[in-house]
XYZ file of C-alpha atoms in Angstrom:
161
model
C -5.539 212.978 119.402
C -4.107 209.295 118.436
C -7.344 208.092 118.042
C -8.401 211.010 115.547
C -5.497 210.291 113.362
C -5.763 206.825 112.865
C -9.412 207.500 111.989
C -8.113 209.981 109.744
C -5.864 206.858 108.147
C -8.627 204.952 107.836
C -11.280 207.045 106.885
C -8.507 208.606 103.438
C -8.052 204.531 103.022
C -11.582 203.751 102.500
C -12.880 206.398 101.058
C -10.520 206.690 97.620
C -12.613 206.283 95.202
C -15.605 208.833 96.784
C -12.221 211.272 96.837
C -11.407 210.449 93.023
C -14.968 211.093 91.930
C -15.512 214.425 93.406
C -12.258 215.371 92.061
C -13.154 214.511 88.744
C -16.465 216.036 88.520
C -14.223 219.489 88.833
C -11.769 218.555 86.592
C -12.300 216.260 84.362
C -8.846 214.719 83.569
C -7.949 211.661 85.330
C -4.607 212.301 86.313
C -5.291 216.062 87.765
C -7.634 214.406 90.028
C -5.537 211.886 90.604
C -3.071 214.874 91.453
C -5.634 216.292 93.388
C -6.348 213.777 95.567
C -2.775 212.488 96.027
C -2.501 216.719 97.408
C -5.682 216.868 99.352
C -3.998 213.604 101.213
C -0.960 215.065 101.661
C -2.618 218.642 103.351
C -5.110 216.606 105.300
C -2.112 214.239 106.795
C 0.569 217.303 107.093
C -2.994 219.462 109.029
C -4.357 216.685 111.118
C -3.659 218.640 113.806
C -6.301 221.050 113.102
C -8.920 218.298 113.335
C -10.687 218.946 116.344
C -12.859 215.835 116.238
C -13.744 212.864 114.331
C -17.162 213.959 113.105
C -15.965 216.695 111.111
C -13.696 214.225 108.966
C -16.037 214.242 106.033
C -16.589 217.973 105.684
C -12.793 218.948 107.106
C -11.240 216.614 104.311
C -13.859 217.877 101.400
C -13.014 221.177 102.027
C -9.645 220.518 101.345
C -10.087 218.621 98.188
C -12.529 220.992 96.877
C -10.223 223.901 97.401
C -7.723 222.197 95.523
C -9.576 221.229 92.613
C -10.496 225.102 92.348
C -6.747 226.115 92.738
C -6.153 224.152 89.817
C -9.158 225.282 87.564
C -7.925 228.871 88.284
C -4.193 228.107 87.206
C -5.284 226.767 84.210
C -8.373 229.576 83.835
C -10.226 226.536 81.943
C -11.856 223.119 81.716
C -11.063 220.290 80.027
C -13.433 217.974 78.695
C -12.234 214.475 78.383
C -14.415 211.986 76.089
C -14.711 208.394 77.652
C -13.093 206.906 74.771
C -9.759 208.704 75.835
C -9.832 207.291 79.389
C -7.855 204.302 79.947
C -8.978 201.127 81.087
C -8.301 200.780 84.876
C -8.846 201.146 88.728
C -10.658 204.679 87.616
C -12.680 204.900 85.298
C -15.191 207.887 84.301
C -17.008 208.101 87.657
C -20.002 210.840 85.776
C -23.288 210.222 84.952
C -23.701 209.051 81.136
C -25.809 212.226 80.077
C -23.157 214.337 78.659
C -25.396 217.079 78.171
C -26.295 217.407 81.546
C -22.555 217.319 82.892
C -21.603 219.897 80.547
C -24.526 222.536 81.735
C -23.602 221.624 85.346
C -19.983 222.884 84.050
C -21.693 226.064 82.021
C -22.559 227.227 86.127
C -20.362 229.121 88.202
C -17.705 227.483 90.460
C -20.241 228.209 93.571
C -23.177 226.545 91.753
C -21.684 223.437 90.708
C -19.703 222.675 93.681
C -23.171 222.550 95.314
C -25.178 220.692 92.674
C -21.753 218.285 92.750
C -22.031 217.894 96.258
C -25.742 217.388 96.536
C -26.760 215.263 93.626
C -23.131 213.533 93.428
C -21.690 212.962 96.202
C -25.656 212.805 98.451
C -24.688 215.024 100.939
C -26.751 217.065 102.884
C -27.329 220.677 102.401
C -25.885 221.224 106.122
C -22.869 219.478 104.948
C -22.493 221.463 101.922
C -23.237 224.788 104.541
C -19.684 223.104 106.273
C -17.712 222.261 103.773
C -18.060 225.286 101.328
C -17.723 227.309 104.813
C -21.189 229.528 103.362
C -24.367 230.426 104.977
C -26.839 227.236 105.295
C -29.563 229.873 103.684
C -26.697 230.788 100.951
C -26.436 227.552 100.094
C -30.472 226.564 99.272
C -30.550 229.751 97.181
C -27.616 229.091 95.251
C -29.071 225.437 94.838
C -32.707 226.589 94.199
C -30.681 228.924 91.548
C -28.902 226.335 89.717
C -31.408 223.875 89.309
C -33.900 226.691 87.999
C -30.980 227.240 85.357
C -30.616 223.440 84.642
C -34.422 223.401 84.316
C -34.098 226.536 81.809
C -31.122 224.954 79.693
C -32.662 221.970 79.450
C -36.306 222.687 78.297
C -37.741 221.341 75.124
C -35.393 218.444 75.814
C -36.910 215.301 76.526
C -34.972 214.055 79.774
């Protein structure tokens, strides 16, 4: 169990900024995922114990952080946009693509939807993965993917991309 936990150590020490990007792509507001991530930390330290094995670090901690992120986008019951100009300069910086058009139709799906598309065109993790970490059916998660995308597609025609 040692060993697991100081992988766990390791593996939250190396992998900040991954962490900080997936928590901004929900919220959008530097220090929430900040906040976020200084939480999802916190749970996965205080809940190592319920890591059964080293392999399921990535999708154990994820799930965590995710669930987080959507606690806090249903306290608020809304997202905030933040333009790049209102970032400040430092460590983290806007971690999104540049095509603000595209970010804010991935935000225009429901929470389901764009924690996959997040996962899978973000963060490059398999659609197994996503199956883990979102605890949902592996089958689940290609239609809900195959669904979104369709939508993107939709939004986005007559646009040259």
């Amino acid at each position: 169990m040692a060993f697991v936990v100081t992988q766990l150590e390791k593996y939250l020490i190396e992998n900040q900024a991954r962490f900080y990007r997936l928590a901004y792509s929900y919220l959008q507001n530097r220090e929430e995922a900040l906040d976020a991530v200084q939480t999802a930390v916190c749970r996965a330290l205080e809940g190592r114990g319920g890591l059964r094995s080293a392999e399921m670090m990535r999708s154990w901690f994820n799930r965590i952080l995710i669930n987080i992120c959507l606690d806090m986008l249903r306290q608020k019951k809304r997202v905030v946009t933040v333009a790049p100009e209102d970032l400040t300069v430092g460590s983290y910086e806007d971690p999104l693509p540049a095509d603000e058009t595209l970010i804010n139709r991935i935000n225009a799906l429901s929470l389901e939807e764009q924690t996959i598309i997040k996962l899978r065109f973000f963060e490059d993790l398999s659609l197994k993965e996503i199956s883990e970490i979102t605890n949902v059916n592996l089958n689940t998660v290609k239609t809900r993917l195959y669904g979104a995308l369709k939508k993107l597609r939709i939004s986005m025609e007559g646009e040259i991309i």
